[in-house]
Every structure is written in C-alpha cells, then in structure tokens.
Coordinates of C-alpha atoms in Angstrom, one line a residue:
X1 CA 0.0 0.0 0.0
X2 CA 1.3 3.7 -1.0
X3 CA 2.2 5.5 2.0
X4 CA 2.0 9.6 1.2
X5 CA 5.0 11.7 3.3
X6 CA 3.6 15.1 3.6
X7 CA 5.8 18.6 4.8
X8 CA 5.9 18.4 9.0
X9 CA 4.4 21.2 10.8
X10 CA 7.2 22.6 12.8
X11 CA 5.4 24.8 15.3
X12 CA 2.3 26.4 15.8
X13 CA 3.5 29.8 14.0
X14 CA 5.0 28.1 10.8
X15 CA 2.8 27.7 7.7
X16 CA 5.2 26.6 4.8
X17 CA 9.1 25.3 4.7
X18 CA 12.0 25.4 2.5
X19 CA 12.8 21.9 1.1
X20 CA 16.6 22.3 0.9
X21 CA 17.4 19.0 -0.4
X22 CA 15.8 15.2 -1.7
X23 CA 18.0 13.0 -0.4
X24 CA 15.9 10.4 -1.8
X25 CA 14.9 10.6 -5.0
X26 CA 12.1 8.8 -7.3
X27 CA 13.1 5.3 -7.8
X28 CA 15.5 4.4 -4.9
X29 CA 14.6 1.9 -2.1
X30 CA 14.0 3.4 1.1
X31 CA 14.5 1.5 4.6
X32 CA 12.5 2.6 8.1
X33 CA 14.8 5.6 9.7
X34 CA 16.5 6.5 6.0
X35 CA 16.7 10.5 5.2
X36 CA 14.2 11.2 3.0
X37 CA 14.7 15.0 2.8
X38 CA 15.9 18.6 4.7
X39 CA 13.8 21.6 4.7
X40 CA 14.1 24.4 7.1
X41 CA 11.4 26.6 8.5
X42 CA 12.5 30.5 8.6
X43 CA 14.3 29.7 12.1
X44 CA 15.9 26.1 12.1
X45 CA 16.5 23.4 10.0
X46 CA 15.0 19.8 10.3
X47 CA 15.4 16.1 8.3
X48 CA 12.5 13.5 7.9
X49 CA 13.3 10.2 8.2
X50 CA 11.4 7.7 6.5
X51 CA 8.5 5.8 8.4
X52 CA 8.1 2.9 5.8
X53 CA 9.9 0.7 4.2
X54 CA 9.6 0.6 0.4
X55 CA 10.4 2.4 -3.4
X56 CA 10.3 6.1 -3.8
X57 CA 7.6 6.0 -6.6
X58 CA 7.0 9.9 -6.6
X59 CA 8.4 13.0 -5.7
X60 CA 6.0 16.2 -6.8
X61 CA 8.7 18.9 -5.6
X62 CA 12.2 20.0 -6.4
X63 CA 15.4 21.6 -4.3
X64 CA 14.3 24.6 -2.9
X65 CA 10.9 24.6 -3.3
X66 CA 8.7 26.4 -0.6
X67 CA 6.0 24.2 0.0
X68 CA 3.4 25.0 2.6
X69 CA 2.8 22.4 5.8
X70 CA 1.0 19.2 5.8
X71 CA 1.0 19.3 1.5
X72 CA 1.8 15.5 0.2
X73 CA 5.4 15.6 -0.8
X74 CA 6.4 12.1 -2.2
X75 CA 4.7 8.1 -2.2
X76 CA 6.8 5.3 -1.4
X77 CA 5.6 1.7 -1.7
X78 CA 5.5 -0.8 -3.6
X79 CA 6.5 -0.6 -7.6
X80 CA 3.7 -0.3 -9.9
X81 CA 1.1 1.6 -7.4
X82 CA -0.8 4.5 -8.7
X83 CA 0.3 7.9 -7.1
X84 CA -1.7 10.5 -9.2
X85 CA -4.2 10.7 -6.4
X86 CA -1.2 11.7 -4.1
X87 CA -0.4 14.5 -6.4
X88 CA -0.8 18.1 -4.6
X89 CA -3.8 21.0 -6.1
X90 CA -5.1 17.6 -7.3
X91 CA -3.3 17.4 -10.5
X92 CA -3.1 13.9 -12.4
X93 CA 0.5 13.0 -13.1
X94 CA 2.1 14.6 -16.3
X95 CA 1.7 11.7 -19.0
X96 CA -2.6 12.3 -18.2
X97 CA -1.7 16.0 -19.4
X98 CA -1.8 14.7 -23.5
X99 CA -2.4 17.1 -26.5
X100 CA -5.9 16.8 -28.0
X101 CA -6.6 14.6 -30.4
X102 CA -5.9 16.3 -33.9
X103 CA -8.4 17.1 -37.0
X104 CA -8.5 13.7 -39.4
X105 CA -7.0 15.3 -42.1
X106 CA -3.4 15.9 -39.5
X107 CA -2.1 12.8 -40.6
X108 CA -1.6 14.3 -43.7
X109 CA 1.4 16.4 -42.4
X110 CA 4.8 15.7 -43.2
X111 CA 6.7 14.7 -39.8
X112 CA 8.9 17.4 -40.0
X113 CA 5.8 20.0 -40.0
X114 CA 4.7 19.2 -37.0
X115 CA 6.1 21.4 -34.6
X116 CA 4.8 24.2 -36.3
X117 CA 1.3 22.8 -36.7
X118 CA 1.4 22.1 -33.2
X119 CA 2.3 25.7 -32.2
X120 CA -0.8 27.0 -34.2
X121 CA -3.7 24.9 -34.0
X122 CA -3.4 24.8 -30.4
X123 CA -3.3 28.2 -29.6
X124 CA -5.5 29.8 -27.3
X125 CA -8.7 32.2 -28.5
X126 CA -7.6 35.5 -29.5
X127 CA -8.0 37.9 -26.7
X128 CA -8.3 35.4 -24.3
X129 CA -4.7 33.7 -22.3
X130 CA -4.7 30.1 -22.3
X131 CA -5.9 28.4 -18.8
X132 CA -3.1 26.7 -17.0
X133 CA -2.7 23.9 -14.8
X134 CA -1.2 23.7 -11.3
X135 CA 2.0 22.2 -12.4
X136 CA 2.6 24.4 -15.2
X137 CA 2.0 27.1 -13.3
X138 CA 4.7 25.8 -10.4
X139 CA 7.6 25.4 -13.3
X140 CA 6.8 29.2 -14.9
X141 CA 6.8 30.8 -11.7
X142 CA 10.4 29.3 -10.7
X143 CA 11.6 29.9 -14.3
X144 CA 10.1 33.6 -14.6
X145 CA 8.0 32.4 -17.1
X146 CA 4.7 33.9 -18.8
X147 CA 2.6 31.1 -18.9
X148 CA -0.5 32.2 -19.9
X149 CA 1.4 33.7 -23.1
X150 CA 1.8 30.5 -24.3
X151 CA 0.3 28.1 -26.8
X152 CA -1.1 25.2 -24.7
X153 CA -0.8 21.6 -26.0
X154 CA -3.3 20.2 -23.1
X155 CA -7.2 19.8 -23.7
X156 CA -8.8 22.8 -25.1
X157 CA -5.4 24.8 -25.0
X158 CA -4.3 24.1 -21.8
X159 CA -0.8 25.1 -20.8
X160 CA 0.8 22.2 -19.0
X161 CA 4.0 21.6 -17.9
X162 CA 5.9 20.0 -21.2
X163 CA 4.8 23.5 -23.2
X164 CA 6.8 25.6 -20.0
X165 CA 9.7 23.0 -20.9
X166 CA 9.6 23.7 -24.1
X167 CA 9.3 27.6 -24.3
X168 CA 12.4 27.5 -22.0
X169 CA 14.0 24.9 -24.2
X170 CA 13.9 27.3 -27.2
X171 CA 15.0 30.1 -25.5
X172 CA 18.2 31.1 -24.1
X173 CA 19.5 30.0 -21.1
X174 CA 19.4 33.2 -18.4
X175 CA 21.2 34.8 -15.5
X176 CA 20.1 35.0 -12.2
X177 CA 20.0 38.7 -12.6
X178 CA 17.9 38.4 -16.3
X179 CA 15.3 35.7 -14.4
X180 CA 15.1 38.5 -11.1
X181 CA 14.2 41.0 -13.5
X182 CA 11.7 39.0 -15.5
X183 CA 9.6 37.7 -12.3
X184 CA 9.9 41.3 -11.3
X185 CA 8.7 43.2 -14.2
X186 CA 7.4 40.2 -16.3
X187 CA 9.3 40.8 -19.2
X188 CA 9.3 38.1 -21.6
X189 CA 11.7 35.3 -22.5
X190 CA 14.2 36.7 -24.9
X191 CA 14.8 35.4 -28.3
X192 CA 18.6 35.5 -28.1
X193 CA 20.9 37.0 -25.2
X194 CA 24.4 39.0 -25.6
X195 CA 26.1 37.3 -23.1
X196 CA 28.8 34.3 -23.2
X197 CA 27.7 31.3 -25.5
X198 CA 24.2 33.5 -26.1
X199 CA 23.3 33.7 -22.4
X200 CA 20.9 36.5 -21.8
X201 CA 21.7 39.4 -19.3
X202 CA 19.8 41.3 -17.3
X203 CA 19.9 44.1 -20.5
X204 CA 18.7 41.9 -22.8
X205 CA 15.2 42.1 -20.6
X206 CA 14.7 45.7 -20.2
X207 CA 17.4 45.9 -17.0
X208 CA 19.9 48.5 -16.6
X209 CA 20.2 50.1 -19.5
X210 CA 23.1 52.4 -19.8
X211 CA 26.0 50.5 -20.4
X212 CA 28.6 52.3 -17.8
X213 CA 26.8 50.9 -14.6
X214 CA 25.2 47.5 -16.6
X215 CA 27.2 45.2 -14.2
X216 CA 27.9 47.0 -11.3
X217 CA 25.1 45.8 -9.1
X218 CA 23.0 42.2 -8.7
X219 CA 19.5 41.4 -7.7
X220 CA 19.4 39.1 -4.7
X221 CA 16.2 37.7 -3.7
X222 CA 15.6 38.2 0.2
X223 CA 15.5 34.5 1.9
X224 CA 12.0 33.5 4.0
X225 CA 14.0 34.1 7.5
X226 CA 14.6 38.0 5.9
X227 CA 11.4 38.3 4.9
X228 CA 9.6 37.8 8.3
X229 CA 12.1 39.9 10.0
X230 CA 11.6 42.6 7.8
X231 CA 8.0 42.4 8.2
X232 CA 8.5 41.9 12.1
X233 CA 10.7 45.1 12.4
X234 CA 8.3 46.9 10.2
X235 CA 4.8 45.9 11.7
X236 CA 6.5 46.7 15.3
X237 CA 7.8 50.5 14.1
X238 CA 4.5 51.3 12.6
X239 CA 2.0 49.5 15.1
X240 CA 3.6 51.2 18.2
X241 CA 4.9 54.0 20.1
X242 CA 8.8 53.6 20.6
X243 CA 10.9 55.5 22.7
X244 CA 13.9 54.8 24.4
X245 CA 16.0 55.5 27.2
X246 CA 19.6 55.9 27.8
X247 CA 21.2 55.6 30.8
X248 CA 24.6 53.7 32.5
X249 CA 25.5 51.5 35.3
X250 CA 28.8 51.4 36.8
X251 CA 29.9 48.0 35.3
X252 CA 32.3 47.7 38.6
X253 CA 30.7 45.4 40.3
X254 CA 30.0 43.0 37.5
X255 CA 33.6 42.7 36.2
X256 CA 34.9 42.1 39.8
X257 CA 32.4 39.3 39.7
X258 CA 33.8 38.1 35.8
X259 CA 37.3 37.8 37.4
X260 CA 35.8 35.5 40.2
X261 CA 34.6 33.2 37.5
X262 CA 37.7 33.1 35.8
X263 CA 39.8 31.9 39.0
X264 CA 36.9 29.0 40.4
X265 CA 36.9 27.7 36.7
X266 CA 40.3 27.4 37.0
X267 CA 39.8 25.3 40.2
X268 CA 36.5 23.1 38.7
X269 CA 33.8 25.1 38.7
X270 CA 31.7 23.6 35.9
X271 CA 29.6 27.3 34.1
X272 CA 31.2 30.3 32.3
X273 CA 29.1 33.2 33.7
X274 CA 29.8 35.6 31.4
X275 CA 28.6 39.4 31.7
X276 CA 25.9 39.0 29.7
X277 CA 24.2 36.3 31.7
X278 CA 25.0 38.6 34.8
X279 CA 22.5 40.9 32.8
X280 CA 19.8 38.7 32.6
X281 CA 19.8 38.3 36.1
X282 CA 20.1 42.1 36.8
X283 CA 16.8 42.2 34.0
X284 CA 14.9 39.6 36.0
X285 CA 15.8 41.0 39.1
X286 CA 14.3 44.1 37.8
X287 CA 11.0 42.7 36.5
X288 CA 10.1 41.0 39.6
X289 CA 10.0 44.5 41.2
X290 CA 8.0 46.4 37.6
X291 CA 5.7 43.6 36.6
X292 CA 4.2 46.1 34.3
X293 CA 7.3 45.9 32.4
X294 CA 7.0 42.3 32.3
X295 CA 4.0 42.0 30.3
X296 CA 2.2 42.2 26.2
X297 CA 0.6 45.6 25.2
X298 CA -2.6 43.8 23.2
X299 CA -4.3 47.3 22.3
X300 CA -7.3 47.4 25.0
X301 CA -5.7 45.6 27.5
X302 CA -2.5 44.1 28.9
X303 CA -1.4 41.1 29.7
X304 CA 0.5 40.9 32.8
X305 CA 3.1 37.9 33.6
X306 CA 3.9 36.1 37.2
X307 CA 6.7 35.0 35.4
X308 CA 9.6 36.1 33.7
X309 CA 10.0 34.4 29.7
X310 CA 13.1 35.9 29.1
X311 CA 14.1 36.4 25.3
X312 CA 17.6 36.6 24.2
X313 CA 18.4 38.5 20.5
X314 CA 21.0 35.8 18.8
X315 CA 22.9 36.6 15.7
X316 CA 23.0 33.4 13.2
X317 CA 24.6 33.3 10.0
X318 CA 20.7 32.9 8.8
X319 CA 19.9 36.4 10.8
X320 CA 18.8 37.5 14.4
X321 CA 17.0 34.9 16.4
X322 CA 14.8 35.7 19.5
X323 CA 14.5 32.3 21.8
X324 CA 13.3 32.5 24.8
X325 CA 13.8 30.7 28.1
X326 CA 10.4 30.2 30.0
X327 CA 10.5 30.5 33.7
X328 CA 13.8 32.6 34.0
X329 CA 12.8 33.5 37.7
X330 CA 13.1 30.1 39.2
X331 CA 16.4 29.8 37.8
X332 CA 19.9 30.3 39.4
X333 CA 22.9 32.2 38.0
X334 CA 24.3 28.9 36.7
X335 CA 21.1 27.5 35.3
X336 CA 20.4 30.6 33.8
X337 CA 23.9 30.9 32.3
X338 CA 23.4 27.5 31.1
X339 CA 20.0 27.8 29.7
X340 CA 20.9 31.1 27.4
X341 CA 23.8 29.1 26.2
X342 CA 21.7 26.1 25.4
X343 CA 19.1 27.7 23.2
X344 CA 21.6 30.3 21.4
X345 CA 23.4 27.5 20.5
X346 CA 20.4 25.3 19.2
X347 CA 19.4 28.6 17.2
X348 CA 23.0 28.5 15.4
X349 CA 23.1 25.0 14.8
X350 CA 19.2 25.4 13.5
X351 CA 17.5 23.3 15.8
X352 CA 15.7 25.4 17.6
X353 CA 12.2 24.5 18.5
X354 CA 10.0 26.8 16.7
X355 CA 7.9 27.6 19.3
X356 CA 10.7 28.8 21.7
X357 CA 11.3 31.7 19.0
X358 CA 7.2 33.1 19.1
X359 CA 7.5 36.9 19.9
X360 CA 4.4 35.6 22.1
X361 CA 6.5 33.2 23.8
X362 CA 8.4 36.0 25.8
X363 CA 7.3 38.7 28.0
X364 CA 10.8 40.2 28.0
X365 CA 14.0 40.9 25.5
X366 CA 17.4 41.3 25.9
X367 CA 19.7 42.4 22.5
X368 CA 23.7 43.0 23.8
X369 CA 25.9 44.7 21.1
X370 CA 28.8 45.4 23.8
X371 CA 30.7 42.9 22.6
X372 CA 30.7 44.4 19.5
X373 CA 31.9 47.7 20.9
X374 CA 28.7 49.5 20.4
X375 CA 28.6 52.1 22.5
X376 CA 24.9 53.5 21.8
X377 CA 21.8 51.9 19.8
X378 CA 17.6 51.7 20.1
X379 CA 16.6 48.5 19.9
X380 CA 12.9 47.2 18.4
X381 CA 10.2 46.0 20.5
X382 CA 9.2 42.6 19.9
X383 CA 5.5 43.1 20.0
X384 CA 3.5 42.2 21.4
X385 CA 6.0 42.8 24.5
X386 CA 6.1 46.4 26.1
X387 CA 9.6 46.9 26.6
X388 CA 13.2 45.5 25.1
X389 CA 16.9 46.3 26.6
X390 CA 19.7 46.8 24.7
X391 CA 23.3 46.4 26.2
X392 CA 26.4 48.7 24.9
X393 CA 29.6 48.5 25.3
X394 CA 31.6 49.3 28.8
X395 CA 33.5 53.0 28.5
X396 CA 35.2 54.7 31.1
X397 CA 33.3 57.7 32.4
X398 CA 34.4 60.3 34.8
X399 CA 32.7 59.8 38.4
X400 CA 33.0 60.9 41.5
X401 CA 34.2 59.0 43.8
X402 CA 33.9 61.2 46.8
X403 CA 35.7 63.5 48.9
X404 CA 36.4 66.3 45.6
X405 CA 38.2 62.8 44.2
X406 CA 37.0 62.3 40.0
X407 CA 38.2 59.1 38.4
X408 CA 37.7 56.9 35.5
X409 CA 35.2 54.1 36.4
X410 CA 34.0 51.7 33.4
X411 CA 30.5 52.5 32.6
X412 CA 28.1 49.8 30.9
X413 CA 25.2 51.6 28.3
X414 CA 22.0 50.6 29.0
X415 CA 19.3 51.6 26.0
X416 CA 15.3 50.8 27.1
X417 CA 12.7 50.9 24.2
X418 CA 9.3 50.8 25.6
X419 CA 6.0 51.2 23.8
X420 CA 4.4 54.6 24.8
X421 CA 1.1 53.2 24.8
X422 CA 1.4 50.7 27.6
X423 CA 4.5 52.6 29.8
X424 CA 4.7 56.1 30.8
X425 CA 8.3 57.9 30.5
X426 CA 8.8 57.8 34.3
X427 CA 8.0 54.3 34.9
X428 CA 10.3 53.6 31.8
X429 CA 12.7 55.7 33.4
X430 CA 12.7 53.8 37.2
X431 CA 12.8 50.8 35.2
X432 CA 15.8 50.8 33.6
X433 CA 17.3 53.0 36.8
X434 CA 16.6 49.6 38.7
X435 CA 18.6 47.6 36.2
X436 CA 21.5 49.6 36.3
X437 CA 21.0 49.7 40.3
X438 CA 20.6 45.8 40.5
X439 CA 23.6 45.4 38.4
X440 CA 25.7 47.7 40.8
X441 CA 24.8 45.5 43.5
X442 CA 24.6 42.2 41.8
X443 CA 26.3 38.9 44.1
X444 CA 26.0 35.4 43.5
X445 CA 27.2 32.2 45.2
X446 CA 29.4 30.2 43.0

C-alpha cells in the first residue's frame, strides 16, 4: 500500500518550509529511519526520516521549493502503485496532461511539419490567455516564465508543464540577474541573449540600460528568514509608540564578579558566567520589582506575567533569532547561564524549537551589542512585549568617587525601548534606573 510523506508542521507559527534537499529521489529503495529530505522553517532546519519501508515512486517537488505544511510531498511503496491521487492542487500525473486529439486530415502532415502545426492549432482564443494547470503554473513561476502567453498543448489549449519546458528549451539560457528582473517586471523570455555562449543578461530584458553601470550591481532575492524579520521590524515600528531610554551603570561590580569566575573555573567550577548572563539576572531582578514591564501591550488591554520568559536576541549566519527561556525566575545564576547558552546554540546549529522563538513566547527581551563595541543603539520591540533592553559597550566615564576625588570608572550603556502606549516615561525611566541599580549591586554564590 502507497504510503504519502507530507511537509511536518514545525510549530504552531510556521505555515510553509524550504525543502533544501531530496535525499531520496524517485526510484531508490527506502529503509524505516533513512533520510528522505531537509527543509528548514525560517528559524531552524530539520530532516524527515522515512516511516516505511519501500520504493520512492514519486516526488511532486524539487530543491528549494517552498511548499506549505502538511502538503503530500512524495509516495513510497511498492512498484507499480498508482500515485496521481497523491499528487498536490489535485493534478493527475504529467503523461494524463496529452495534447488533443488532432483534425483527421493531420495525418496528412509531413513529420517534420509538425512542430509548427502544433504551435498553431493549439493556440489559445484570440483575446483570451490560455488556462493553465497547477504544475505548469509551479515550473513558470520558478523559471520567470509567462505562462498564460503560451500556446497550450493540453485539452482545449491548456498550458501544462511539457509547453513551459519547451518555451524554456527554445529560448536562451538566463542569468540569475535576467530571471530576477523577469519575475519582477514580467518581461518576456528573450529570443537570443548577448552574453557568453548567447546567455541573456539582465539588459537583454529591459534591465539597466546604460551600459557604464550595466554590471555594477545584482538582484538578490531576500530568503523567507529575511522576509519575516523585515515584516516583524516593520509591523513593530508602525504599530507602536517607541521610545527609548539611555542611561549607565557602573559595570564595577559585574567585572569584579567576571574575574571571580575566571579563577573557580580554574579550580573546577563547571559554568562560564559571562557578563551578559549577569545581565539577565540584573533584568529579572528588575521585573520581579516592575511587573508592568514584564508584560504584552494587546491594544485594550495588557497582559501581565507572574513570570519572567526571558528572550535573548541571537545573531546566526541565517539572521537574528529571539528564543526564549520560559521561567527565568526560578532559575539560578548557573542555570540561567546555562540555559541562554543552550538555546543560542540550538538557534546557530538550527534546531531550535519553533515555538521557543514566538514573539508571544516571551514577555521580556534582551539584545547585547557590547561585545561588538557599540557604545549607543535603540533597539525594536518585539511586539506584542512592552519593553526591550539593549546592552552597549563598557566605557570609562568620569565619576565621583567622593571627597572632591574624580576618576575613570568603566560604565556599561543601558538603552530601554518601551511602547508609549502601555509605559509612561517615568515608569520607563525607574525601570531601567533599577537595572543599572541591580547590576551595581549584583552577588551570587558560586
């Protein structure tokens, strides 16, 4: 019996996945626990192992295909099975998609005729595109394609997938910049290109046109991840009322505390506390004493937390990453050390669980750029939270230390963006006051 493997819903927030890679492909034999495929959500990246043994008989997607959760993605069973009703959008398998028959007197064609008299009796009505199916569609859209400008060989004109194949066929092979352009601006496939071995260019479909700057630039599609960040970091500018706050804490205190690390993990002790872990602490510290910092602005209302969800800003070579680590409060400042450790890494090796990276899944964020030596910077709210901290960089600052006496201390920046709508300025302001005083006085037991 055909057993259908569909695309796994990772997480309650993610609707489609990338499918990096078949590691299987149609016609290999397939044991219980082999890789069938990788795909990647736009935060982590997964594998699906095969739950049946059997024959790859169908695969209805290619590399890099984004294909939306729970759709049928291949059949294995047994050889000889029928997969067409398998087939996604409900599309019989391509050798059902057969021209029409022809007019009795189309025998009468020489053989060498017949691409010509292919081209024009199947056609579509003048003023009207040709309809197209599912599959067809799927190929012109990845090849930049204008499908409904073409003469369908299918029943009643139908574009299918064989006439995309063979428009692309006759004409040139393309650049990535050339196909950019033509999905952007729908410019038709050229007849012939300029470039090496008649490759078209970008110019050879309406692109840049004055030949100084032709080549001095490329079109780079954005990836998914980019895409939902963009439209996060957009959606949480225009949807809310930002300001921030900047203020600094005598970072003292906190490096004394580093230096103690260093020397009892020279003598066994098992965590690396680093300064930004002695942040979090400061934060949660902090929120336990504001709870109405520690909570979602949801227009009418808040929602107000008993416990600290503390999210962590992680740069990945795939882009910033927001986990979060439920229940920060009950936590000490070794399993808190260990905890952020554990789910940045999960989010730079890509396996992350999705739901650990839901804005909703915090009620608090933390973004440090000190150890990139940035000394000033205004975070974005992750909405639907009320507030986010960014941490700078330590500078010396003159201070007084008493007694007429001015000296150098280091100075750590603190930068609070809170949403006007749900904080006033002055609750803001002894808010981010108390982290800086919690981090002055910060002790632990190691």
């Amino acid at each position: 019996m055909a057993t259908v493997v569909i695309m796994p819903k990772q997480g309650q927030s993610v609707e489609s996945c990338i499918l990096t890679e078949f590691k299987k492909k149609k016609g290999d034999s397939v044991a219980v626990g082999d890789i069938l495929f990788s795909y990647e959500t736009d935060k982590a990246s997964f594998e699906e192992a095969a739950q049946v043994a059997g024959t790859v008989l169908d695969v209805f997607f290619d590399n890099g295909d984004e294909i939306p959760v729970l759709t049928n993605v291949m059949v294995i069973g047994n050889e000889g099975e029928s997969t067409a009703e398998f087939r996604p959008g409900g599309e019989t398998a391509a050798p059902a998609e057969t021209p029409a028959p022809a007019p009795a007197a189309a025998p009468a064609a020489a053989p060498a005729a017949a691409p010509a008299a292919h081209a024009e009796t199947t056609a579509a009505p003048t003023g009207a595109s040709s309809p197209v199916s599912p599959r067809a569609k799927m190929l012109a859209a990845k090849e930049a394609v204008n499908a409904s400008a073409l003469a369908g060989s299918g029943p009643h004109g139908r574009v299918i997938e064989r006439d995309v194949k063979a428009a692309l066929e006759a004409a040139p092979k393309t650049t990535p910049l050339a196909k950019a352009i033509m999905k952007e601006t729908g410019a038709p496939l050229p007849e012939a290109g300029s470039g090496l071995a008649g490759m078209a260019k970008g110019a050879d479909v309406g692109a840049l046109k004055n030949h100084v700057y032709s080549s001095d630039s490329e079109i780079k599609p954005l990836s998914n991840m980019r895409k939902l960040i963009a439209k996060a970091m957009h959606a949480s500018l225009q949807n809310s009322a930002q300001l921030t706050h900047h203020l600094g804490a005598d970072a003292r205190r906190v490096l004394a505390l580093r230096e103690k690390v260093k020397k009892a993990m020279e003598n066994g002790y098992p965590t690396n506390i680093t300064l930004n872990d002695m942040v979090c602490l400061a934060v949660i510290k902090a929120l336990k004493k504001f709870p109405q910092v520690n909570a979602h602005f949801l227009g009418d209302s808040t929602r107000n937390f008993s416990k600290v969800h503390l999210g962590l800003a992680v740069d990945t070579e795939r882009g910033l990453m927001v986990p979060v680590v439920k229940n920060a409060d009950d936590l000490s400042i070794q399993g808190l050390s260990n905890q952020l450790k554990e789910v940045a890494n999960a989010c730079k090796k890509g396996s992350i669980d999705p739901d650990l990276l839901s804005s909703e899944a915090a009620s608090f964020t933390v973004s440090n750029l000190g150890n990139y030596g940035v000394e000033v910077f205004t975070p974005v709210i992750n909405l639907p939270q009320v507030a986010i901290l960014g941490v700078n960089t330590i500078v010396p600052r003159p201070k007084n230390l008493g007694g007429g006496v001015y000296g150098f201390v280091p100075y750590m920046g603190l930068s609070l963006t809170y949403d006007h709508r749900a904080l006033d300025g002055g609750e803001a302001t002894r808010f981010v006051k108390q982290i800086a005083t919690e981090i002055e006085n910060l002790d632990f037991e190691l």
